[in-house]
XYZ file of C-alpha atoms in Angstrom:
554
model
C -114.129 -23.978 61.111
C -110.281 -24.374 60.719
C -108.398 -21.399 61.929
C -105.788 -20.279 59.386
C -102.303 -19.849 60.790
C -101.348 -16.320 61.173
C -98.614 -14.799 59.211
C -95.237 -15.234 60.842
C -96.237 -18.427 62.607
C -95.185 -21.979 61.599
C -97.511 -24.860 61.849
C -96.266 -27.819 63.720
C -97.719 -30.200 61.112
C -95.668 -28.846 58.179
C -92.455 -30.799 57.591
C -89.397 -28.740 57.509
C -87.598 -28.560 54.129
C -84.129 -29.894 54.014
C -81.792 -27.942 51.777
C -78.975 -29.901 50.264
C -76.524 -28.872 47.496
C -76.143 -31.124 44.329
C -72.973 -30.757 42.070
C -73.810 -33.060 39.012
C -73.145 -31.799 35.253
C -76.214 -30.745 33.445
C -76.845 -32.410 30.061
C -77.987 -29.133 28.719
C -74.428 -28.025 28.373
C -73.696 -30.834 25.907
C -75.484 -29.045 23.154
C -73.176 -26.034 22.858
C -70.214 -28.269 23.486
C -71.085 -30.572 20.621
C -71.797 -27.612 18.464
C -68.422 -26.164 19.300
C -66.700 -29.423 18.482
C -68.484 -29.727 15.190
C -67.659 -26.169 14.327
C -64.046 -26.674 15.182
C -63.899 -29.824 13.150
C -65.492 -28.106 10.225
C -63.135 -25.202 10.591
C -60.180 -27.537 10.755
C -61.441 -29.482 7.766
C -62.051 -26.313 5.815
C -58.628 -25.015 6.714
C -56.855 -28.267 5.905
C -58.748 -28.713 2.596
C -58.458 -25.098 1.503
C -56.450 -24.596 -1.705
C -54.255 -21.665 -2.637
C -55.792 -18.334 -3.551
C -54.422 -16.656 -6.674
C -55.014 -13.465 -8.619
C -55.142 -13.258 -12.415
C -55.270 -10.059 -14.447
C -57.163 -9.789 -17.739
C -57.932 -6.872 -20.012
C -61.644 -7.511 -19.634
C -63.937 -9.667 -17.499
C -66.208 -10.537 -20.427
C -68.033 -13.785 -19.607
C -66.578 -14.067 -16.067
C -68.801 -14.104 -12.994
C -67.750 -14.269 -9.338
C -68.825 -17.451 -7.555
C -69.787 -19.194 -10.825
C -66.928 -19.137 -13.272
C -64.768 -22.234 -12.944
C -61.090 -22.821 -13.558
C -60.509 -26.023 -15.543
C -57.662 -28.145 -16.701
C -58.585 -30.751 -19.277
C -62.277 -30.092 -18.522
C -61.741 -30.908 -14.789
C -62.617 -28.224 -12.254
C -59.583 -27.130 -10.294
C -60.849 -23.844 -8.869
C -63.540 -21.188 -8.713
C -63.520 -17.443 -9.261
C -64.214 -15.782 -5.920
C -64.034 -12.119 -6.716
C -63.583 -9.767 -9.670
C -62.400 -6.190 -9.187
C -60.959 -3.397 -11.252
C -57.343 -2.410 -10.925
C -56.453 0.944 -9.430
C -55.625 2.485 -12.796
C -58.719 0.861 -14.424
C -56.518 -0.613 -17.143
C -57.473 -4.219 -16.401
C -59.486 -6.457 -14.105
C -58.197 -8.538 -11.200
C -59.748 -11.952 -10.767
C -59.332 -13.645 -7.402
C -59.799 -17.388 -7.519
C -59.397 -20.250 -5.131
C -57.873 -23.465 -6.371
C -58.271 -26.941 -4.977
C -55.845 -28.228 -2.387
C -52.636 -29.523 -3.850
C -52.687 -27.129 -6.804
C -49.999 -24.923 -5.294
C -47.208 -27.162 -6.566
C -48.354 -26.462 -10.150
C -48.261 -22.701 -9.717
C -45.003 -21.495 -11.249
C -43.862 -18.656 -13.406
C -44.628 -20.750 -16.496
C -48.204 -21.555 -15.450
C -50.653 -19.918 -17.873
C -54.326 -18.907 -17.570
C -56.694 -17.786 -20.323
C -60.408 -17.305 -20.823
C -62.136 -19.986 -22.876
C -65.014 -18.624 -24.875
C -66.329 -19.179 -28.389
C -63.694 -18.017 -30.916
C -63.152 -18.118 -34.657
C -59.466 -17.961 -35.551
C -57.181 -19.448 -38.213
C -60.125 -21.176 -39.849
C -61.098 -23.011 -36.664
C -64.058 -22.537 -34.315
C -63.294 -23.311 -30.667
C -65.189 -23.066 -27.389
C -68.647 -23.712 -28.838
C -69.639 -25.453 -25.557
C -69.269 -22.207 -23.654
C -72.243 -20.794 -25.537
C -74.470 -22.860 -23.186
C -72.286 -23.435 -20.088
C -70.656 -20.023 -19.981
C -67.035 -19.030 -20.243
C -64.420 -20.539 -17.970
C -60.744 -19.990 -17.288
C -58.371 -22.529 -18.751
C -55.218 -23.442 -16.896
C -51.930 -24.952 -18.017
C -50.197 -26.215 -14.824
C -46.417 -26.225 -14.814
C -44.373 -27.368 -11.845
C -41.794 -25.015 -10.449
C -39.473 -24.651 -7.514
C -41.159 -21.603 -5.977
C -44.936 -21.111 -6.061
C -46.339 -17.989 -7.734
C -49.761 -16.600 -6.804
C -50.166 -13.648 -9.182
C -50.494 -14.183 -12.922
C -51.141 -12.226 -16.119
C -53.757 -14.043 -18.121
C -53.361 -14.725 -21.848
C -55.751 -12.859 -24.104
C -55.466 -15.585 -26.760
C -55.552 -19.267 -25.813
C -52.241 -21.058 -26.440
C -52.147 -23.264 -29.527
C -49.776 -25.790 -28.010
C -49.716 -26.752 -24.361
C -46.593 -27.706 -22.471
C -45.626 -31.331 -22.500
C -46.886 -31.906 -26.027
C -44.227 -33.855 -27.980
C -42.523 -31.788 -30.657
C -40.245 -28.772 -30.998
C -40.579 -25.074 -31.626
C -38.587 -23.130 -34.218
C -38.254 -19.441 -35.010
C -38.737 -18.033 -38.493
C -37.534 -14.592 -39.564
C -39.497 -12.871 -42.329
C -39.757 -9.410 -43.832
C -43.521 -9.340 -43.324
C -46.180 -11.455 -41.650
C -48.453 -11.802 -44.664
C -51.702 -13.682 -44.023
C -50.261 -15.747 -41.156
C -52.001 -15.806 -37.792
C -51.740 -17.759 -34.583
C -52.917 -21.282 -35.321
C -52.064 -21.134 -39.031
C -51.071 -24.634 -40.181
C -47.536 -25.810 -40.919
C -47.256 -28.332 -43.745
C -44.679 -30.907 -44.723
C -45.379 -32.133 -48.249
C -49.000 -30.936 -47.966
C -49.570 -32.787 -44.646
C -50.313 -30.678 -41.594
C -47.625 -31.284 -38.986
C -47.683 -28.126 -36.849
C -49.055 -24.667 -36.159
C -47.986 -21.078 -35.812
C -47.696 -20.450 -32.074
C -46.872 -16.751 -31.886
C -45.342 -13.841 -33.744
C -43.805 -10.514 -32.893
C -41.894 -7.655 -34.440
C -38.148 -7.488 -34.178
C -36.711 -4.885 -31.860
C -35.765 -2.601 -34.747
C -39.063 -3.272 -36.526
C -37.387 -4.455 -39.724
C -38.471 -8.066 -39.538
C -41.035 -10.352 -37.966
C -40.216 -13.321 -35.766
C -42.673 -16.171 -36.103
C -42.673 -19.125 -33.737
C -43.925 -22.419 -35.132
C -44.410 -25.729 -33.374
C -43.832 -28.975 -35.286
C -45.340 -32.056 -33.687
C -43.337 -35.202 -33.105
C -42.117 -37.198 -34.969
C -42.209 -34.703 -37.861
C -39.932 -32.334 -35.951
C -37.116 -34.772 -36.748
C -37.510 -33.830 -40.426
C -36.222 -30.333 -39.714
C -32.479 -30.092 -40.395
C -29.996 -27.292 -40.758
C -30.580 -27.062 -44.550
C -34.376 -27.212 -44.279
C -36.208 -24.340 -45.973
C -39.463 -22.796 -44.706
C -41.655 -20.784 -47.058
C -44.941 -18.917 -46.877
C -47.585 -21.210 -48.370
C -50.547 -18.961 -47.696
C -52.878 -17.432 -50.228
C -52.446 -17.773 -53.959
C -48.860 -17.534 -55.125
C -49.474 -15.860 -58.469
C -46.297 -14.553 -60.083
C -46.380 -12.424 -63.202
C -42.920 -11.500 -64.411
C -40.627 -11.757 -67.404
C -40.852 -15.564 -67.205
C -44.636 -15.550 -67.644
C -47.433 -16.413 -65.211
C -46.994 -19.015 -62.472
C -49.606 -20.223 -59.973
C -48.631 -22.252 -56.905
C -50.768 -23.149 -53.873
C -50.140 -25.580 -51.010
C -53.738 -26.444 -50.143
C -57.187 -24.940 -50.157
C -57.007 -24.288 -46.391
C -53.665 -22.510 -46.648
C -54.994 -20.563 -49.625
C -57.871 -19.306 -47.473
C -56.256 -18.777 -44.042
C -52.516 -18.849 -44.768
C -49.889 -21.354 -43.777
C -46.240 -22.316 -43.761
C -44.556 -25.272 -45.451
C -41.064 -26.679 -45.123
C -38.889 -29.138 -46.980
C -35.251 -29.786 -47.795
C -34.354 -29.083 -51.462
C -33.297 -32.163 -53.394
C -30.041 -30.559 -54.503
C -28.948 -29.966 -50.918
C -27.790 -32.302 -48.217
C -30.161 -32.468 -45.272
C -27.514 -31.152 -42.917
C -27.174 -31.849 -39.245
C -29.895 -31.821 -36.613
C -30.968 -28.546 -35.045
C -32.000 -27.683 -31.533
C -35.326 -26.302 -30.424
C -35.574 -22.592 -31.076
C -33.270 -22.680 -34.130
C -33.796 -19.624 -36.349
C -34.636 -20.135 -40.039
C -35.350 -17.700 -42.842
C -38.948 -17.682 -44.071
C -38.872 -17.575 -47.882
C -41.662 -15.835 -49.728
C -42.679 -18.883 -51.799
C -41.636 -22.390 -52.737
C -39.748 -21.317 -55.855
C -37.500 -18.977 -53.901
C -36.073 -21.787 -51.728
C -34.279 -23.173 -54.774
C -32.624 -19.858 -55.574
C -28.994 -19.943 -54.637
C -27.497 -17.029 -52.787
C -24.051 -15.716 -53.585
C -21.917 -13.427 -51.510
C -19.930 -11.803 -54.339
C -22.090 -9.191 -56.046
C -20.939 -6.706 -58.703
C -22.882 -3.704 -59.929
C -22.893 -2.350 -63.492
C -24.633 0.540 -65.178
C -26.641 0.414 -68.392
C -27.828 3.534 -70.206
C -30.853 3.166 -72.461
C -32.224 5.864 -74.723
C -35.477 4.165 -75.619
C -38.484 3.258 -73.516
C -38.042 0.740 -70.699
C -41.753 0.233 -70.125
C -42.166 -3.310 -68.799
C -38.813 -3.358 -66.996
C -39.072 -3.433 -63.207
C -36.815 -3.851 -60.228
C -35.940 -7.472 -59.685
C -36.245 -8.294 -63.385
C -33.709 -10.987 -64.338
C -30.427 -10.312 -66.075
C -29.577 -13.245 -68.305
C -26.698 -14.303 -70.473
C -27.952 -16.504 -73.295
C -30.913 -17.660 -71.210
C -29.046 -18.249 -67.928
C -29.778 -15.904 -65.048
C -26.657 -14.135 -63.822
C -28.183 -11.244 -61.863
C -31.110 -8.890 -61.512
C -32.143 -5.271 -62.007
C -31.564 -3.207 -58.889
C -32.612 0.318 -59.811
C -34.082 2.306 -62.707
C -33.676 6.063 -63.038
C -34.074 8.937 -65.476
C -31.382 11.485 -66.370
C -31.269 14.587 -68.535
C -27.859 15.484 -69.908
C -27.528 19.115 -70.819
C -24.439 18.440 -72.869
C -26.271 16.098 -75.230
C -29.702 17.695 -74.771
C -31.082 14.224 -74.405
C -32.700 11.966 -71.855
C -31.072 8.747 -70.659
C -32.463 5.969 -68.524
C -29.715 4.532 -66.299
C -30.423 0.982 -65.160
C -28.316 -0.437 -62.352
C -27.905 -4.204 -62.478
C -26.412 -6.640 -60.007
C -24.254 -9.477 -61.341
C -23.221 -12.473 -59.244
C -19.916 -13.671 -60.749
C -20.047 -16.893 -58.741
C -22.803 -18.059 -61.064
C -20.164 -18.204 -63.819
C -17.489 -20.876 -63.726
C -14.134 -19.502 -64.824
C -11.746 -21.876 -66.525
C -8.080 -21.061 -66.396
C -6.102 -18.720 -64.229
C -7.884 -15.559 -63.166
C -4.943 -13.249 -63.607
C -6.929 -10.377 -65.087
C -8.663 -7.866 -62.845
C -12.451 -7.416 -63.315
C -12.092 -3.976 -64.949
C -9.666 -5.173 -67.594
C -11.793 -8.265 -68.197
C -14.871 -6.109 -68.730
C -12.989 -3.843 -71.137
C -11.826 -6.842 -73.124
C -15.327 -8.322 -73.249
C -16.773 -5.011 -74.431
C -14.131 -4.809 -77.166
C -15.156 -8.336 -78.213
C -18.813 -7.248 -78.476
C -20.406 -7.588 -75.036
C -23.661 -5.621 -75.128
C -26.828 -5.331 -73.053
C -30.229 -5.335 -74.673
C -33.822 -5.220 -73.439
C -35.943 -8.139 -74.568
C -39.515 -9.217 -73.946
C -39.772 -12.080 -71.493
C -43.461 -12.724 -71.995
C -45.714 -11.556 -74.790
C -48.660 -12.001 -72.432
C -47.418 -9.727 -69.669
C -45.063 -7.525 -71.639
C -42.418 -7.810 -68.916
C -38.865 -7.022 -70.033
C -35.538 -8.443 -68.936
C -31.908 -7.529 -69.599
C -30.103 -9.825 -71.984
C -26.307 -9.846 -72.095
C -24.675 -11.383 -75.121
C -21.708 -11.085 -77.435
C -22.391 -9.084 -80.617
C -19.105 -9.143 -82.570
C -20.734 -7.431 -85.584
C -21.553 -4.277 -83.671
C -19.408 -1.177 -84.082
C -16.357 -1.392 -81.816
C -16.424 0.491 -78.561
C -13.000 1.162 -77.234
C -13.805 3.060 -74.109
C -15.744 1.765 -71.126
C -16.657 4.395 -68.573
C -14.780 3.132 -65.550
C -14.279 6.472 -63.906
C -17.853 6.607 -62.613
C -19.201 4.886 -59.579
C -20.208 1.815 -61.544
C -18.672 0.333 -64.701
C -20.843 0.897 -67.742
C -21.743 -1.777 -70.234
C -22.781 -0.490 -73.709
C -26.350 -1.161 -74.756
C -28.149 -1.979 -77.976
C -31.674 -0.994 -78.985
C -34.283 -3.597 -78.311
C -35.433 -5.796 -81.227
C -38.636 -3.787 -81.456
C -36.657 -0.569 -81.558
C -34.431 -2.035 -84.270
C -37.479 -2.947 -86.358
C -38.954 0.465 -85.760
C -35.679 2.096 -86.802
C -35.537 0.083 -89.990
C -39.122 0.958 -90.830
C -38.305 4.588 -90.175
C -35.361 4.412 -92.569
C -37.533 2.797 -95.200
C -40.165 5.483 -94.787
C -37.463 8.163 -94.997
C -36.176 6.683 -98.246
C -39.700 6.432 -99.599
C -40.195 10.078 -98.830
C -37.240 10.892 -101.055
C -38.725 9.033 -104.030
C -40.371 11.522 -106.554
C -43.665 9.772 -106.558
C -45.493 12.681 -108.188
C -42.980 12.828 -111.044
C -43.212 9.068 -111.484
C -46.977 9.303 -111.566
C -46.868 12.052 -114.124
C -44.472 10.084 -116.301
C -46.580 6.998 -115.935
C -49.657 8.928 -116.953
C -47.892 10.243 -120.045
C -46.727 6.727 -120.870
C -50.231 5.379 -120.618
C -51.553 8.130 -122.810
C -48.840 7.482 -125.393
C -49.546 3.784 -125.323
C -53.218 4.468 -125.830
C -52.511 6.640 -128.843
C -50.206 3.994 -130.243
C -52.772 1.261 -129.781
C -55.435 3.259 -131.619
C -53.176 4.255 -134.582
C -54.513 3.059 -138.058
C -51.105 1.761 -139.209
C -50.867 -0.379 -136.113
C -54.326 -1.804 -136.739
C -53.423 -2.665 -140.334
C -50.233 -4.320 -139.189
C -52.123 -6.367 -136.669
C -54.550 -7.590 -139.300
C -51.655 -8.608 -141.597
C -49.973 -10.377 -138.739
C -53.185 -12.213 -138.000
C -53.436 -13.426 -141.624
C -49.821 -14.573 -141.482
C -50.516 -16.536 -138.375
C -53.453 -18.277 -140.072
C -51.270 -19.306 -142.952
C -48.594 -20.548 -140.645
C -51.127 -22.663 -138.813
C -52.321 -24.208 -142.071
C -48.743 -25.014 -143.093
C -48.119 -26.665 -139.806
C -51.278 -28.745 -140.245
C -50.102 -29.947 -143.653
C -46.758 -30.917 -142.282
C -48.467 -32.896 -139.574
C -50.772 -34.708 -142.020
C -48.362 -35.536 -144.912
C -44.755 -35.229 -143.958
C -44.947 -36.615 -140.509
C -46.116 -40.193 -141.477
C -43.343 -40.479 -144.088
C -40.715 -39.336 -141.673
C -42.048 -41.816 -139.189
C -41.829 -44.697 -141.676
C -38.228 -43.796 -142.531
C -37.336 -43.734 -138.937
C -38.882 -47.197 -138.434
C -36.873 -48.675 -141.305
C -33.699 -47.083 -140.090
C -34.330 -48.490 -136.667
C -34.815 -51.999 -138.115
C -31.585 -51.706 -140.133
C -29.626 -50.678 -137.131
C -31.127 -53.600 -135.227
C -30.060 -55.988 -138.048
C -26.524 -54.678 -138.001
C -26.385 -55.011 -134.253
C -27.683 -58.586 -134.559
C -25.113 -59.390 -137.240
C -22.163 -58.072 -135.353
C -23.246 -59.672 -132.127
C -20.623 -62.135 -130.747
C -23.050 -65.080 -130.647
C -24.648 -64.433 -134.102
C -24.447 -67.021 -136.976
C -22.509 -64.572 -139.135
C -19.886 -64.247 -136.460
C -19.723 -68.071 -136.128
C -19.301 -68.654 -139.902
C -16.743 -65.890 -140.145
C -14.689 -67.395 -137.329
C -14.889 -70.887 -138.870
C -13.761 -69.508 -142.299
C -10.867 -67.727 -140.679
C -9.819 -70.960 -138.934
C -9.904 -72.914 -142.273
C -7.992 -70.100 -143.922
C -5.403 -70.330 -141.145
C -5.077 -74.114 -141.642
C -4.696 -73.595 -145.432
C -1.987 -71.016 -144.879
C -0.219 -73.408 -142.535
C -0.396 -76.180 -145.209
C 0.986 -73.825 -147.832
C 3.799 -72.945 -145.468
C 4.627 -76.627 -145.005
C 4.404 -77.166 -148.782
C 6.691 -74.224 -149.465
C 9.131 -75.463 -146.922
C 9.036 -78.958 -148.466
C 9.515 -77.615 -152.005
C 12.406 -75.558 -150.802
C 14.087 -78.639 -149.461
C 12.900 -80.936 -152.272
C 12.505 -78.873 -155.443
C 12.647 -81.967 -157.584
C 9.446 -83.107 -156.202
C 7.763 -80.796 -158.688
C 9.129 -83.093 -161.451
C 9.277 -86.434 -159.819
C 6.531 -86.034 -157.376
C 6.584 -86.625 -153.726
C 8.523 -89.710 -152.981
C 12.004 -90.758 -152.110
C 14.652 -88.250 -152.867
C 16.921 -89.112 -155.677
């Protein structure tokens, strides 16, 4: 049996191990090294491709979701919402978003962001695609010198984006009416622009409306161009009757603005972007001329002015010269009567004066009143019953020497309205009729009728009537005899007389036979007289010829 070596002894047959040190690189270390390189490359790539991070504030985060909501420009993704938080005062939300690399040069103070979601505004439905894909943030990039990374988002999407050809103009109006952002702007019933924004003036007395007119129609806007509110139904009921004017069905439903240059005006020069125009209330008002010189006069009416309203026209023989400014009611203790003072505004520039204006307005008014200038209320429309003030010359009216010039406003005398004049005349007629003793007349008439009845039934009258009747019968018979006997004879005599007159006329006619024979006899008689004259002359010279005959003288 082999004896096992004891512990602590070394067998001579066991080779001795040789220890040597080896310094070669282990391949195992390549793995973390490659991983580190890849990580560094990825980090470098992520850092170099990382876009700017911005914050946008909105009133609400409705439809927005961190990590999902995209930021788009022209439907191209340019960023993603990374985080959504509330502001410290909880008044709004703060959206943190990361944009793609290279977007920082489009981040300026004019860059705008808004939430695109389904909306119904100004008659248009937008953002229907977001019903399925979800809301996203729209972006309007604008280059600037210094980048901006904090923005206040728009609550309403902009109607016009920057860079769109056209120009913006400002309109000043008393009230907004039915206009809204996106309301159309028309030129001759063709849509050429939209309402971009509106705001109140600083003093709150007017509204500033910004409109954008697309190119090339913006070149049709000149200094004399007029803008008017074309929205709704322009129904006017006044002293001139009823007028209806609408621009289009769309503008009637959602409102709109139209512009044009009146034909009686020159177009004027070009205007710059942002030029301020007045927004007229309707198309008809753009043709109304405005005058700087305005004079105020007072009219005092005693009768009813129902149907007269502020703004009612003041006309002179059918031509508008002013309007009614105010209507009041006064009680005068001195006269114990009510008066209705009506203040009117006259624009003298509407009247063309011929000749030298040497007379002051007060003296001219006094002279016109002395000549018969009067104011009268007349009905402008039988349908509406609206009244207007008519000024005209009434030379037949009683003279008025004094015009109240000492008051605040000069006073023009008034006349009752035509209806009041008719009513007054009817009242006078009724008053005169009341003075007629109708009862006495009726009593007299009744007595007359009774007397006539007694007279008609009197026996003497009946006998007289019978005798008169018999006389009439006899007269009729006599007339019949005359017609049967005397009339033919008279007719025959008349025929014979007519024939005799015709014979005489025929005889004395110049070409009748009697006239011819009479002329021939007169000619022969003239020749015989001439022969006798010759014979007498011969006998006077030869008297012996009676004895010796005609021959040689002895």
